[in-house]
Amino acid sequence: MVQLDHDDDDEVAAKALADAIEQVMLLGAAEVQEVGLARFDPVRHFQALATRPC
């Protein structure tokens, strides 16, 4: 995730995004899955969807 100041210009944003992409490319699939499962609660997600009107 990249967080920038509102005043940062496009060049700063592009560099930050490129750096983030390079870091993500180094992650292994197992690590990505572990982080995703830790952040995503399937029960909570289902309950949120089930309580929305159609």
PDB file of C-alpha atoms in Angstrom:
ATOM      1  CA  MET A   1       0.000   0.000   0.000  1.00  0.00           C
ATOM      2  CA  VAL A   2       1.258   3.441  -0.843  1.00  0.00           C
ATOM      3  CA  GLN A   3       0.220   6.530   1.073  1.00  0.00           C
ATOM      4  CA  LEU A   4       1.229   9.942  -0.159  1.00  0.00           C
ATOM      5  CA  ASP A   5       0.638  13.503   0.884  1.00  0.00           C
ATOM      6  CA  HIS A   6      -2.033  15.344  -1.058  1.00  0.00           C
ATOM      7  CA  ASP A   7       0.617  17.821  -2.195  1.00  0.00           C
ATOM      8  CA  ASP A   8       2.939  15.198  -3.731  1.00  0.00           C
ATOM      9  CA  ASP A   9       3.332  15.520  -7.479  1.00  0.00           C
ATOM     10  CA  ASP A  10       2.880  12.854 -10.154  1.00  0.00           C
ATOM     11  CA  GLU A  11       6.589  12.012 -10.208  1.00  0.00           C
ATOM     12  CA  VAL A  12       6.620  11.246  -6.484  1.00  0.00           C
ATOM     13  CA  ALA A  13       3.447   9.167  -6.863  1.00  0.00           C
ATOM     14  CA  ALA A  14       4.863   7.232  -9.820  1.00  0.00           C
ATOM     15  CA  LYS A  15       8.088   6.463  -7.928  1.00  0.00           C
ATOM     16  CA  ALA A  16       6.170   5.299  -4.852  1.00  0.00           C
ATOM     17  CA  LEU A  17       3.949   3.082  -6.984  1.00  0.00           C
ATOM     18  CA  ALA A  18       6.956   1.594  -8.809  1.00  0.00           C
ATOM     19  CA  ASP A  19       8.654   0.864  -5.484  1.00  0.00           C
ATOM     20  CA  ALA A  20       5.506  -0.826  -4.154  1.00  0.00           C
ATOM     21  CA  ILE A  21       5.226  -2.971  -7.297  1.00  0.00           C
ATOM     22  CA  GLU A  22       8.845  -4.076  -6.934  1.00  0.00           C
ATOM     23  CA  GLN A  23       8.240  -5.052  -3.296  1.00  0.00           C
ATOM     24  CA  VAL A  24       5.109  -7.026  -4.176  1.00  0.00           C
ATOM     25  CA  MET A  25       6.954  -8.929  -6.886  1.00  0.00           C
ATOM     26  CA  LEU A  26       9.269 -10.338  -4.206  1.00  0.00           C
ATOM     27  CA  LEU A  27       6.426 -11.841  -2.157  1.00  0.00           C
ATOM     28  CA  GLY A  28       5.827 -15.550  -2.336  1.00  0.00           C
ATOM     29  CA  ALA A  29       2.372 -16.940  -3.072  1.00  0.00           C
ATOM     30  CA  ALA A  30       2.116 -18.544   0.371  1.00  0.00           C
ATOM     31  CA  GLU A  31       2.916 -15.242   2.084  1.00  0.00           C
ATOM     32  CA  VAL A  32       0.335 -13.375   0.004  1.00  0.00           C
ATOM     33  CA  GLN A  33      -2.299 -15.987   0.809  1.00  0.00           C
ATOM     34  CA  GLU A  34      -1.467 -15.839   4.524  1.00  0.00           C
ATOM     35  CA  VAL A  35      -1.832 -12.059   4.611  1.00  0.00           C
ATOM     36  CA  GLY A  36      -5.059 -12.202   2.616  1.00  0.00           C
ATOM     37  CA  LEU A  37      -6.607 -14.805   4.881  1.00  0.00           C
ATOM     38  CA  ALA A  38      -5.576 -12.842   7.957  1.00  0.00           C
ATOM     39  CA  ARG A  39      -7.266  -9.688   6.630  1.00  0.00           C
ATOM     40  CA  PHE A  40     -10.324 -11.268   5.031  1.00  0.00           C
ATOM     41  CA  ASP A  41     -12.990 -12.783   7.239  1.00  0.00           C
ATOM     42  CA  PRO A  42     -15.240 -14.911   4.991  1.00  0.00           C
ATOM     43  CA  VAL A  43     -18.006 -15.193   7.620  1.00  0.00           C
ATOM     44  CA  ARG A  44     -18.152 -11.431   8.124  1.00  0.00           C
ATOM     45  CA  HIS A  45     -18.121 -10.911   4.357  1.00  0.00           C
ATOM     46  CA  PHE A  46     -20.995 -13.366   3.838  1.00  0.00           C
ATOM     47  CA  GLN A  47     -23.037 -11.798   6.644  1.00  0.00           C
ATOM     48  CA  ALA A  48     -22.539  -8.326   5.188  1.00  0.00           C
ATOM     49  CA  LEU A  49     -23.689  -9.508   1.763  1.00  0.00           C
ATOM     50  CA  ALA A  50     -26.615 -11.474   3.182  1.00  0.00           C
ATOM     51  CA  THR A  51     -27.987  -8.478   5.053  1.00  0.00           C
ATOM     52  CA  ARG A  52     -28.003  -6.156   2.020  1.00  0.00           C
ATOM     53  CA  PRO A  53     -31.287  -5.695   0.212  1.00  0.00           C
ATOM     54  CA  CYS A  54     -31.440  -7.198  -3.261  1.00  0.00           C
TER      55      CYS A  54
END
